[in-house]
Coordinates of N, CA and C and ligand atoms in Angstrom, one line a residue:
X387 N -4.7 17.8 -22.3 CA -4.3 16.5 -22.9 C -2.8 16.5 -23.2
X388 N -2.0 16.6 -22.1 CA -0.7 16.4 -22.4 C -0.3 15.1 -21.5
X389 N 1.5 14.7 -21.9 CA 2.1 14.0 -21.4 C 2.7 14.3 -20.0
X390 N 3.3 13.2 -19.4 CA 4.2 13.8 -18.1 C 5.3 14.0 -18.6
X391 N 6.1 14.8 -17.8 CA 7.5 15.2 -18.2 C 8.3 14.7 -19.0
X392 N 8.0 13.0 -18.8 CA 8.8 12.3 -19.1 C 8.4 11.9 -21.0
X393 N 9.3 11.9 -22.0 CA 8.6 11.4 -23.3 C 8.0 9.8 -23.2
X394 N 6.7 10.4 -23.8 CA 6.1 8.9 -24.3 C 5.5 8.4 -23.5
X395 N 5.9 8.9 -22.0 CA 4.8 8.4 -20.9 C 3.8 9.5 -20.3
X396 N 2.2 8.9 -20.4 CA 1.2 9.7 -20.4 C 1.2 10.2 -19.0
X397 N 0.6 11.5 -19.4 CA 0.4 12.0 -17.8 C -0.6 11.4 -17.1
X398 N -1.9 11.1 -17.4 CA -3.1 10.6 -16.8 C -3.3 9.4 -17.2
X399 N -3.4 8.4 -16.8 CA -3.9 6.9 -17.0 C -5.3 6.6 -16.2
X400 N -6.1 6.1 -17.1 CA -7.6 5.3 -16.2 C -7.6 4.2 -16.3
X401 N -7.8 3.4 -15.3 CA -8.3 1.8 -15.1 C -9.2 1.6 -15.1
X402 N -10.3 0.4 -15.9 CA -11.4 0.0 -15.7 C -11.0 -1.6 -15.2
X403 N -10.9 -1.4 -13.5 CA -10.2 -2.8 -13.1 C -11.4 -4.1 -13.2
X404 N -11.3 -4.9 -14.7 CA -12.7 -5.7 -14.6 C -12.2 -6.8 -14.2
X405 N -12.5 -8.2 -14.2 CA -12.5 -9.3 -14.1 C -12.5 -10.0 -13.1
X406 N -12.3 -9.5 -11.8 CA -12.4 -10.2 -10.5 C -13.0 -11.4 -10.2
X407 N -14.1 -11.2 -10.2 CA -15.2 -12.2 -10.2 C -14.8 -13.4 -10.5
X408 N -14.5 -13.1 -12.0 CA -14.3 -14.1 -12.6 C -12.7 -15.0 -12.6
X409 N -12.0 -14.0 -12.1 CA -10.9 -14.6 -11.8 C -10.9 -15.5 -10.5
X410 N -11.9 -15.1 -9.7 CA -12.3 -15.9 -8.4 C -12.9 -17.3 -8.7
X411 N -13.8 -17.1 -9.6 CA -14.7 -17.9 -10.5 C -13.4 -19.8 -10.8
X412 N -12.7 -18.7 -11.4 CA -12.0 -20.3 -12.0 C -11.1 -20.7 -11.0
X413 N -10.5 -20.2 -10.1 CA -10.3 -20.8 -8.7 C -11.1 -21.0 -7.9
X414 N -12.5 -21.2 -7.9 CA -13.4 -22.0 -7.5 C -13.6 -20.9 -6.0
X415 N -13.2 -20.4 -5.7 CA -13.2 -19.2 -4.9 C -14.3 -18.1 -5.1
X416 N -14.7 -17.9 -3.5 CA -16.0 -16.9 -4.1 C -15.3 -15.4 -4.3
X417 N -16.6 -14.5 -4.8 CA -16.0 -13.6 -5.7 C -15.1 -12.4 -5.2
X418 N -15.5 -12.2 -3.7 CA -15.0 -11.4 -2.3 C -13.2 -11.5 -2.7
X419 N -12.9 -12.9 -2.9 CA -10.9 -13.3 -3.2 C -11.1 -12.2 -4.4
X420 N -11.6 -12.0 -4.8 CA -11.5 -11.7 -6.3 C -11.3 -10.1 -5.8
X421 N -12.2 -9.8 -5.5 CA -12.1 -8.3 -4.9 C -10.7 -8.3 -4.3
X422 N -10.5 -9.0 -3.4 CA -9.2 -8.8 -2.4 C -8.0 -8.6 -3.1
X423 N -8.3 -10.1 -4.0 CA -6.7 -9.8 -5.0 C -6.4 -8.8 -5.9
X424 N -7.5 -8.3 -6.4 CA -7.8 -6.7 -7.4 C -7.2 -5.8 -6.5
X425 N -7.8 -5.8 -5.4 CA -7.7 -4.6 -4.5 C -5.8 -4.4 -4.2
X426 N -5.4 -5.4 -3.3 CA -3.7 -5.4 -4.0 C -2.9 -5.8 -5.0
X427 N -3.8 -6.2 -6.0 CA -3.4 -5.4 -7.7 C -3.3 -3.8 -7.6
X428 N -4.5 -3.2 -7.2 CA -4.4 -2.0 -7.2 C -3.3 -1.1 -6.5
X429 N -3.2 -1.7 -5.5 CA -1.8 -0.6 -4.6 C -0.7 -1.0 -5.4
X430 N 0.0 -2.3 -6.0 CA 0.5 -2.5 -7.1 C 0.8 -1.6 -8.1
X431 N -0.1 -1.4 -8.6 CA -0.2 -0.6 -9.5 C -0.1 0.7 -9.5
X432 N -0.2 1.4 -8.5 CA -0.5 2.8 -8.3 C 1.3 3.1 -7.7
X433 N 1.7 2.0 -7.2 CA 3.1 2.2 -7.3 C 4.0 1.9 -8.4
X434 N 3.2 1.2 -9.2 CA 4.1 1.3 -10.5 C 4.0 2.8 -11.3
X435 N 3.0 2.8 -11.4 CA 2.6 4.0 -12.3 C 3.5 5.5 -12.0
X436 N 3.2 5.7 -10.3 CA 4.4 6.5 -10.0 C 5.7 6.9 -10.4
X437 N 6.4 5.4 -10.1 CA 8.0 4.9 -10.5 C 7.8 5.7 -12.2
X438 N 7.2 5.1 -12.4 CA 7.5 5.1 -14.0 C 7.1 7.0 -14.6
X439 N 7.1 7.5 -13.7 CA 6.6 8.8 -14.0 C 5.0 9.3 -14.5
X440 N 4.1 8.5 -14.3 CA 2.8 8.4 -14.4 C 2.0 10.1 -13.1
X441 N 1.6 11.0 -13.6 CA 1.0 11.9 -12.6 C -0.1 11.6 -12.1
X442 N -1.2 10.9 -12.6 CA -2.6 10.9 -12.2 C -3.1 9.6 -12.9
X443 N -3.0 9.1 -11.6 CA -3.7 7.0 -12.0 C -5.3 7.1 -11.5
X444 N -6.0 7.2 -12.3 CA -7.6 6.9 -11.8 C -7.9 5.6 -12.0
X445 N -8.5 4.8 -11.1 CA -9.2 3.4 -11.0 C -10.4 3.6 -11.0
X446 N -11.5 2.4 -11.5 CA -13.1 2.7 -11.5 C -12.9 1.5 -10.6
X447 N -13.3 1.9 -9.4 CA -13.2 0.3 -8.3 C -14.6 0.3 -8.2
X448 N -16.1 1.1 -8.5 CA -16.9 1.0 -8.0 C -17.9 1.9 -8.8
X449 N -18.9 1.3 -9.7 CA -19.7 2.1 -10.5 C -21.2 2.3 -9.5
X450 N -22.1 3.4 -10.4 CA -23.4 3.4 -9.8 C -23.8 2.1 -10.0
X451 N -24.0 1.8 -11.1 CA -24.7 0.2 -11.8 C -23.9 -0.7 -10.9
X452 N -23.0 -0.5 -10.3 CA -22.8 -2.0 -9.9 C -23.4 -2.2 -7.8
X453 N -24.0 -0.7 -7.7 CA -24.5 -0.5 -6.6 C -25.8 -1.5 -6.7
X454 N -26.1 -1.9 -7.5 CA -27.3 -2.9 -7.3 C -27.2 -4.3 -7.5
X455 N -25.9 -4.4 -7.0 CA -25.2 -5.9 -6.7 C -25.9 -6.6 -5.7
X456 N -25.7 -8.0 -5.3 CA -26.4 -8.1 -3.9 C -25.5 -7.4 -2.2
X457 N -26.4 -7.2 -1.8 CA -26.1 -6.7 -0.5 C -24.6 -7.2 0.3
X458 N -24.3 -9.2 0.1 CA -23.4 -9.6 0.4 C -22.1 -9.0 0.1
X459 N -21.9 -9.1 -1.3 CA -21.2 -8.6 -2.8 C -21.1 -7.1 -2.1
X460 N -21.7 -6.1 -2.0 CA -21.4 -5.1 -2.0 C -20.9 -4.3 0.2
X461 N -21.5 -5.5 0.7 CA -20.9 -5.2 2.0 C -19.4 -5.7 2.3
X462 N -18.9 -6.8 1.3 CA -17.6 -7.1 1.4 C -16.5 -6.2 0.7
X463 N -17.1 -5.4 -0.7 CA -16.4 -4.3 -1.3 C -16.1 -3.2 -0.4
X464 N -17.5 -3.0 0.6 CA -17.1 -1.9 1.3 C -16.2 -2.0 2.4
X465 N -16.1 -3.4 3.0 CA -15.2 -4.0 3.8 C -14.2 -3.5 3.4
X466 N -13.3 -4.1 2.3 CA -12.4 -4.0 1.8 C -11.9 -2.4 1.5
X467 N -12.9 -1.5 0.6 CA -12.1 -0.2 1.1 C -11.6 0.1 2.3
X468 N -12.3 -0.1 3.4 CA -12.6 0.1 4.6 C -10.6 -0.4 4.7
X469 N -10.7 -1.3 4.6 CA -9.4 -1.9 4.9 C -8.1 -1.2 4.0
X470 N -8.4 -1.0 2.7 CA -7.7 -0.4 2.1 C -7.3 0.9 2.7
X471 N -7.8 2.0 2.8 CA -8.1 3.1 3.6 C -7.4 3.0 4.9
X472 N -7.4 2.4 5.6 CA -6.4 2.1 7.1 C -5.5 1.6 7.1
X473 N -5.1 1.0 6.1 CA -4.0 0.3 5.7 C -2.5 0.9 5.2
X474 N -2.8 1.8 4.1 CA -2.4 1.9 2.5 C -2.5 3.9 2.7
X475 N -3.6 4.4 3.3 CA -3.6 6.0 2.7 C -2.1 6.6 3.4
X476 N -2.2 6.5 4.7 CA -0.9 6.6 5.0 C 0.6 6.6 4.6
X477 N 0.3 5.7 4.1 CA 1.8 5.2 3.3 C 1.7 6.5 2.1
X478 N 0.6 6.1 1.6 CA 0.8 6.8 0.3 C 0.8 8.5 0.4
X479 N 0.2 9.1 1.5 CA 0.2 10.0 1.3 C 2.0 10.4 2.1
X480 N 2.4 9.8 3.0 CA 4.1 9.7 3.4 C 5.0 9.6 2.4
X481 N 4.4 9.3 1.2 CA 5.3 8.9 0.3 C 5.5 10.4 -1.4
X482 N 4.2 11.2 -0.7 CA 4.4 12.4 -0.8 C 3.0 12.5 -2.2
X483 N 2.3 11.8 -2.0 CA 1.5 11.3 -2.9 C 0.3 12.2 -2.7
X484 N -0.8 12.4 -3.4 CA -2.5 12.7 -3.0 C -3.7 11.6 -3.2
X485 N -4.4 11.5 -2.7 CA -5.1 10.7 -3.0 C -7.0 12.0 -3.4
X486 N -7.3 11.3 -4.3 CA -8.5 12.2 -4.6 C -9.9 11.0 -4.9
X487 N -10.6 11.3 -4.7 CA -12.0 10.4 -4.9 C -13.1 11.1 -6.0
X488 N -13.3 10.2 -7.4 CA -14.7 10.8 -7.7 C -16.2 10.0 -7.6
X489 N -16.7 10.4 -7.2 CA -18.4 10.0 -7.5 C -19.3 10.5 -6.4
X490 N -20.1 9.7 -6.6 CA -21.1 10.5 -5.7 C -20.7 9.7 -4.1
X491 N -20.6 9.9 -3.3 CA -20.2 9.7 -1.8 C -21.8 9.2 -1.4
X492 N -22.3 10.0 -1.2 CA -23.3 10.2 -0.7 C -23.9 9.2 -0.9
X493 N -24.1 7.9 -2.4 CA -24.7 6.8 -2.4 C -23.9 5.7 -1.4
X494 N -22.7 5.8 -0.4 CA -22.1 5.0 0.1 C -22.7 5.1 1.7
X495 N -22.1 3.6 1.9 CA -22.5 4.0 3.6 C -22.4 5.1 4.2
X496 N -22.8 5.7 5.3 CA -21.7 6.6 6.0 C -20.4 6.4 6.4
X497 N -20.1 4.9 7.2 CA -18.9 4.5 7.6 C -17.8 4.7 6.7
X498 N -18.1 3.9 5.4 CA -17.6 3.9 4.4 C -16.9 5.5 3.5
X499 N -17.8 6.4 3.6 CA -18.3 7.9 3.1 C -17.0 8.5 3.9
X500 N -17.0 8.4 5.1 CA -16.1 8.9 6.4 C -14.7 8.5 6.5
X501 N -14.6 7.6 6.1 CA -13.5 6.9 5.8 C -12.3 7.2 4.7
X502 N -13.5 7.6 3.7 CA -12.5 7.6 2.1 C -12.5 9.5 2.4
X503 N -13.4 10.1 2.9 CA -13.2 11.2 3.4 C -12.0 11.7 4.1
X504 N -11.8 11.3 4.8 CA -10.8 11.4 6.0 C -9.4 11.4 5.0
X505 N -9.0 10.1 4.3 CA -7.9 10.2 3.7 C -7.4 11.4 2.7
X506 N -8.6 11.8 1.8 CA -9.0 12.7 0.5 C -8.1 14.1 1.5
X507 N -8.9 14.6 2.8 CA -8.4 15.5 3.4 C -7.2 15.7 3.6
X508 N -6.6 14.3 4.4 CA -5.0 14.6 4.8 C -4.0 14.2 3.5
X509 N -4.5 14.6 2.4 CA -3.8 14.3 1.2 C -3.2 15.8 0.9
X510 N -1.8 15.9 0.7 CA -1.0 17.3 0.4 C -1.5 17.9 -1.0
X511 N -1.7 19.2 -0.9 CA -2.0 19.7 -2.0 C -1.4 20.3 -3.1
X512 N -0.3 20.1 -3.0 CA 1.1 19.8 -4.4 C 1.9 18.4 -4.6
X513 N 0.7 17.6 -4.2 CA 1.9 15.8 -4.6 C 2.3 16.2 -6.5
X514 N 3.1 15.1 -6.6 CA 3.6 15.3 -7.6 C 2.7 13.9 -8.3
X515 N 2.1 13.0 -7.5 CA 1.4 11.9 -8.2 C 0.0 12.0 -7.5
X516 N -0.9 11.9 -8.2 CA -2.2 11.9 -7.5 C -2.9 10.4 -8.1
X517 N -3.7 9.9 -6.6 CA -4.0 8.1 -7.0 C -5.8 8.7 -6.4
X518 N -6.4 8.2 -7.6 CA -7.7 8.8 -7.8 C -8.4 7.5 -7.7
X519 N -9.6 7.6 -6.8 CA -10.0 6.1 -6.7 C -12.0 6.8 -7.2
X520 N -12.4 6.1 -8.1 CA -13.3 6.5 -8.6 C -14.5 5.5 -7.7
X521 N -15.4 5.9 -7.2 CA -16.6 5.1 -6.5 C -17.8 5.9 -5.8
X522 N -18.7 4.5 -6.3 CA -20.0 4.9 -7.0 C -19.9 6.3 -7.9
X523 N -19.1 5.8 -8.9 CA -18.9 6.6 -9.6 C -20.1 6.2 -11.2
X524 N -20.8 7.8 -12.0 CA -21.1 7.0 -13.3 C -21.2 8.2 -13.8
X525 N -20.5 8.4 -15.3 CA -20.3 9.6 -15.7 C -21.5 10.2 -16.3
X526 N -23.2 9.6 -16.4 CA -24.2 10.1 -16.8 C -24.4 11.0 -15.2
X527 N -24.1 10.5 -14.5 CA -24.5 10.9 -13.4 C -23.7 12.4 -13.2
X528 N -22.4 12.2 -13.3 CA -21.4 13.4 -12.5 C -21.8 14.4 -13.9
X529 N -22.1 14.4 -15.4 CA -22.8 15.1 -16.6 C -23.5 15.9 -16.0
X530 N -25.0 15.0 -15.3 CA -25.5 15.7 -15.1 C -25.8 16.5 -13.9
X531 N -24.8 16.1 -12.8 CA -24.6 17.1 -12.0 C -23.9 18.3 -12.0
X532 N -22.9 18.2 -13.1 CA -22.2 19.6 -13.7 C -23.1 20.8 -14.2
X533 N -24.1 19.8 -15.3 CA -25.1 20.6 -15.9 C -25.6 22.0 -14.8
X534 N -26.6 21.1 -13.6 CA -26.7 21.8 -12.0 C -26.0 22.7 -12.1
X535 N -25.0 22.3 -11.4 CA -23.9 23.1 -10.6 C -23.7 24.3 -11.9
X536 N -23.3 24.5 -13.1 CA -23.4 25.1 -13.7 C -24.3 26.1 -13.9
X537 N -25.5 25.7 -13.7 CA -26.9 26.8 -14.0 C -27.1 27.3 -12.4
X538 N -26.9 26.1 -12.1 CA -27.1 26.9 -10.3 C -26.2 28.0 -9.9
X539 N -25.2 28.2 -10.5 CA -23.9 29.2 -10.3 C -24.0 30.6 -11.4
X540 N -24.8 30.2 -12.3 CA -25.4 31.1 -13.5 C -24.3 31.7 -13.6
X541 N -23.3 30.1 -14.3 CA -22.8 30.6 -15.3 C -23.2 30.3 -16.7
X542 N -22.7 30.4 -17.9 CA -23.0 30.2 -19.0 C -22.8 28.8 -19.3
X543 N -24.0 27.6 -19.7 CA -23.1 26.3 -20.5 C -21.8 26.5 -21.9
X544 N -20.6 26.2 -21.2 CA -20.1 25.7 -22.4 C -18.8 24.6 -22.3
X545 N -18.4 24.5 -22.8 CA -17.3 23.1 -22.8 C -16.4 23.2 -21.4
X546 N -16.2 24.9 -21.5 CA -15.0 25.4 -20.3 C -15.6 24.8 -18.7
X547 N -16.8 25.5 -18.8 CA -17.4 25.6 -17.2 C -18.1 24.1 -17.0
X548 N -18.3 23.3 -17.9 CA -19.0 21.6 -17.2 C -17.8 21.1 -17.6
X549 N -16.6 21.2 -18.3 CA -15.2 20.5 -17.6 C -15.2 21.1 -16.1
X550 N -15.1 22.1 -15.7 CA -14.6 22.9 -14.8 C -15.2 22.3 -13.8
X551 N -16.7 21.6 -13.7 CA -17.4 21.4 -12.8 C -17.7 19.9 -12.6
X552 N -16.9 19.2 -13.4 CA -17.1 17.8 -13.1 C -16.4 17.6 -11.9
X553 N -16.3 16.1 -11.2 CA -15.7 15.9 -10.3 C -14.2 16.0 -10.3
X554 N -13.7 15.5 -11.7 CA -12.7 15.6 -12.2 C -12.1 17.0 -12.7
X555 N -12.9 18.2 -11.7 CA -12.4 19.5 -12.4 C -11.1 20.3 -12.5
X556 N -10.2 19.8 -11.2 CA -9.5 20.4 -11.4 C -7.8 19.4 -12.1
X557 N -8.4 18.0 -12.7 CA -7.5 17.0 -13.0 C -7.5 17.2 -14.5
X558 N -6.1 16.7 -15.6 CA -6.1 17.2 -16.9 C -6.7 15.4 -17.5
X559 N -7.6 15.6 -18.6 CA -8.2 14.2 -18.9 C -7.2 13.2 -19.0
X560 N -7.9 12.1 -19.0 CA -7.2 10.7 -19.5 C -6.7 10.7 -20.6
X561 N -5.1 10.5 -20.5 CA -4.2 10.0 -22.3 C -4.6 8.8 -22.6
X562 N -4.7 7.7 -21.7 CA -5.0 6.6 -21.6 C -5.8 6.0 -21.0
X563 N -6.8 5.3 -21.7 CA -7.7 4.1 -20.6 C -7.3 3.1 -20.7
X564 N -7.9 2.3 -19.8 CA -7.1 0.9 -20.0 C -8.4 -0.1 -19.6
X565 N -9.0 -0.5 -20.5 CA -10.0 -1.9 -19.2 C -9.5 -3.0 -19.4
X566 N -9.0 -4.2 -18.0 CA -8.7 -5.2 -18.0 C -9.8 -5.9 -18.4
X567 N -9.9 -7.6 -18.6 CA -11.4 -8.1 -18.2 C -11.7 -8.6 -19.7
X568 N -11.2 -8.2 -20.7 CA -11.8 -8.7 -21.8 C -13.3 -7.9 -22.6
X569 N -14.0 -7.0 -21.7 CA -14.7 -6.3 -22.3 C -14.0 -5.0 -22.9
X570 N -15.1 -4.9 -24.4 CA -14.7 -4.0 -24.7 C -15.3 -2.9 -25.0
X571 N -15.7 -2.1 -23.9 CA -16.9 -0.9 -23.5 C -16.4 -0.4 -22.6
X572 N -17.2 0.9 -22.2 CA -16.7 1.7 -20.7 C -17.2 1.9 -20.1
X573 N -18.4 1.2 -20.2 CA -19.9 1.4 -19.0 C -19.6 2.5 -17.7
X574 N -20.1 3.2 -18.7 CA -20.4 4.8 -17.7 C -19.0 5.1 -16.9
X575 N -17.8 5.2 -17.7 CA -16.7 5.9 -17.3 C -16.3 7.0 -17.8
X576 N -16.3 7.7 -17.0 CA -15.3 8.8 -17.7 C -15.7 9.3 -18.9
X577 N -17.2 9.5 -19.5 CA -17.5 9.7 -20.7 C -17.4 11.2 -21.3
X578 N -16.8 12.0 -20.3 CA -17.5 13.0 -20.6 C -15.1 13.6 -21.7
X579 N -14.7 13.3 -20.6 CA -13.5 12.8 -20.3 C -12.3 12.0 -21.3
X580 N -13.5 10.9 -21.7 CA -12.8 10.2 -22.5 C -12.4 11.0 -24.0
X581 N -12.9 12.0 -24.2 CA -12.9 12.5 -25.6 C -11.9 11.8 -26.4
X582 N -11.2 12.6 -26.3 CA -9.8 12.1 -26.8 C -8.6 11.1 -26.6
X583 N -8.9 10.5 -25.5 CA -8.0 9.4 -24.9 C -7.7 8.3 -25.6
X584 N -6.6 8.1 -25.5 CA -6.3 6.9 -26.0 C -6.8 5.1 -25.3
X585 N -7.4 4.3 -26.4 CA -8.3 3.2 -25.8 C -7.5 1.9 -25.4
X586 N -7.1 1.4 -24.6 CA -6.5 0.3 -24.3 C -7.4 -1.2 -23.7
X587 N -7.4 -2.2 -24.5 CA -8.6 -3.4 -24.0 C -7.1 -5.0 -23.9
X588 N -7.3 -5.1 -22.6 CA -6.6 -6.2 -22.6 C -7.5 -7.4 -21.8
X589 N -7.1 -9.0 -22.1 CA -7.7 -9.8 -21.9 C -7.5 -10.4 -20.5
X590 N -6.7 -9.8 -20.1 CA -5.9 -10.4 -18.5 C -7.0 -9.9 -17.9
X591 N -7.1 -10.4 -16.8 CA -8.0 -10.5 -15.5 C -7.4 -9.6 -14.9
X592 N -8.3 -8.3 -13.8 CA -7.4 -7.4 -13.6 C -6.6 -8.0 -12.3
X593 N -6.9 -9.1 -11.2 CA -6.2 -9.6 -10.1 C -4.7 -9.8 -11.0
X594 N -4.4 -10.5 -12.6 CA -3.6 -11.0 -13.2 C -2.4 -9.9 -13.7
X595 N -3.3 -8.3 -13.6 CA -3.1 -7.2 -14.5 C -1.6 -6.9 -13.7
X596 N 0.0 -7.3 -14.3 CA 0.6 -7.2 -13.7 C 1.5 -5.6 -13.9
X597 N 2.4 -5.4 -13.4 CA 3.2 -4.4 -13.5 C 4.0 -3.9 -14.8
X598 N 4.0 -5.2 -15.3 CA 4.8 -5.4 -16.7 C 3.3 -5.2 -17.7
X599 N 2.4 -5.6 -17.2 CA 1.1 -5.2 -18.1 C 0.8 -3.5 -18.4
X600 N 1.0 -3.1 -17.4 CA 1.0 -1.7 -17.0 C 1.5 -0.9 -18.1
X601 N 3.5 -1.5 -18.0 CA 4.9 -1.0 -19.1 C 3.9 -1.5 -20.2
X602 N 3.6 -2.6 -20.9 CA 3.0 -3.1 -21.8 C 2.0 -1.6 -22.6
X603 N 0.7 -1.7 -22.1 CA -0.2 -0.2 -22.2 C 0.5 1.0 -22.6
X604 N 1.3 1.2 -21.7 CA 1.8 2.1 -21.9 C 3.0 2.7 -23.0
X605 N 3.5 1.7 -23.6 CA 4.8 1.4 -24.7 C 4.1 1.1 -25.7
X606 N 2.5 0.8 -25.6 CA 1.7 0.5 -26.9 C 1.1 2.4 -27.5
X607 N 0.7 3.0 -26.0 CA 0.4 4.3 -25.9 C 1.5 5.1 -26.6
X608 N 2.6 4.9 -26.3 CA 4.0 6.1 -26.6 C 4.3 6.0 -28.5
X609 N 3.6 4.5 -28.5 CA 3.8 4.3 -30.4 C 2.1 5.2 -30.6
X610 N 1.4 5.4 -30.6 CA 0.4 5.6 -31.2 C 0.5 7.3 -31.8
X611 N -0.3 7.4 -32.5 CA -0.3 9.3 -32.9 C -1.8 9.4 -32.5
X612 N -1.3 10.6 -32.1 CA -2.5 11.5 -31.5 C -2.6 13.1 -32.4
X613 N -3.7 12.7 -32.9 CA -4.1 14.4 -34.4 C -4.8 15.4 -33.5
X614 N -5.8 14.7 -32.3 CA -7.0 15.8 -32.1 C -7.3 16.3 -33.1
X615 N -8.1 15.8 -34.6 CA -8.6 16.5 -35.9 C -7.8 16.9 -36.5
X616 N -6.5 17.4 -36.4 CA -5.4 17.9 -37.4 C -5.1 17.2 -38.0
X617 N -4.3 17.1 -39.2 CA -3.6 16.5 -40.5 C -2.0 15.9 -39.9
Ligands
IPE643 C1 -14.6 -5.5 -11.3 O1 -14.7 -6.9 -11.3 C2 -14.8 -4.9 -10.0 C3 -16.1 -4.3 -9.7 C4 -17.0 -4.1 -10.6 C5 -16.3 -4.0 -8.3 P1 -16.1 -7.6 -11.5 O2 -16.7 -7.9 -10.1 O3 -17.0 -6.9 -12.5 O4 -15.6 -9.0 -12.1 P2 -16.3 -9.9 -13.3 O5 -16.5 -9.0 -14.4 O6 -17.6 -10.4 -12.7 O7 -15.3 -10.9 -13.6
IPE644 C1 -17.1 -1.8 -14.8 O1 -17.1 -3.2 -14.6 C2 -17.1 -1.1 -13.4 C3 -15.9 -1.3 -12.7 C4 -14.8 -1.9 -13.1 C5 -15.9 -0.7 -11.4 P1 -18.5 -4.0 -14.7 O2 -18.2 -5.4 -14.5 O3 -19.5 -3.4 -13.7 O4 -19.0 -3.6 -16.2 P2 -20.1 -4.3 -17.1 O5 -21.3 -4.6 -16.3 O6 -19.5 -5.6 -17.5 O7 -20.3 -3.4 -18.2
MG645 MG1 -17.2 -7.1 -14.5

């Protein structure tokens, strides 16, 4: 649970990018725009976060629970990585970056699965920023697959070895979360993760969630004190 090099700015940042829909919603626009404009919010962002000395930007673009969307709704999401992915990994990984994925794969298409695959691989394994795209991701889920993996490897449960074995094992936790959207919960993020992180709830829409919202979070994070139980 430390900072990046830089003072005041956190090493790890999480996004819970909510509001889309709804931002589609009041431009009378179906919810797909919504996704689209989020989606380059997101490359947006993952370039800001960089710049600004940010090491490790995680996004939740994609929960288990929201896998029981309708079929339309969730063939257009997958569209859209699809696109994201051929577009975008390239750049980013040229630009000296990593790209990492958590959740479970295996609930996604194949095409889809193959795809976010492929990029994860040709990602360098000393970037100096790593852009973490969380899908079908839900942290009761990746809990209790650590739990597994842990007994199955006989080693001992303890705090060391189910960090060690989340998806997130070898990444240092979130200083900061952040959910756009106006709610204020984490539905099945990062729970295991979140221990200590600092909580950020803003009311912007995440298509809205600009660059300067980002500096915003983050200048609110740099004032805050952090005890971890100490005096
Ligand atoms: C978040 O936006 C993106 C995903 C969950 C895929 P929503 O789709 O939840 O947008 P709202 O909450 O309906 O506005
Ligand atoms: C959380 O948003 C999941 C993502 C942003 C991917 P939801 O829109 O699914 O969350 P709830 O249903 O409002 O809790
Ligand atoms: Mg939502």
């Amino acid at each position: 649970m430390a900072e990046s090099g830089i003072k005041g700015i956190p090493r790890h940042v999480a996004i819970i990018m909510d509001g889309n829909g709804r931002w589609a919603k009041k431009r009378l626009l179906p919810r797909s725009a919504g996704h689209n404009a989020g989606m380059n919010r997101m490359i947006g962002l993952s370039e800001r976060a960089k710049q600004i000395g940010i090491k490790y930007l995680t996004v939740y673009a994609l929960s288990t629970e929201n896998l029981s969307r309708s079929q339309d709704e969730l063939e257009g999401l997958y569209a859209l990585i699809k696109k994201y992915f051929s577009k975008n990994v390239d750049r980013l990984i040229d630009g000296g970056a990593a790209l990492r994925i958590i959740g479970d794969l295996t609930l996604l298409p194949y095409d889809v699965r193959k795809v976010v695959e492929d990029g994860v691989a040709r990602s360098p394994k000393d970037a100096q920023f790593t852009f973490c795209i969380a899908l079908a991701y839900g942290a009761r889920r990746e809990i209790a697959e650590a739990c597994r993996e842990v007994v199955g490897k006989g080693l001992p449960v303890t705090e060391q070895t189910l960090s060690a074995n989340m998806y997130t094992g070898d990444m240092p936790d979130p200083d900061l979360i952040i959910r756009t959207g106006g709610e204020v919960r984490l539905s099945n993020f990062l729970l295991w993760q979140a221990a200590y992180a600092e909580l950020y709830f803003s009311d912007v829409l995440f298509p809205d969630f600009s660059d300067e919202c980002l500096d915003d979070a983050v200048a609110e994070f740099s004032r805050r004190t952090r005890r971890f139980g100490k005096v």
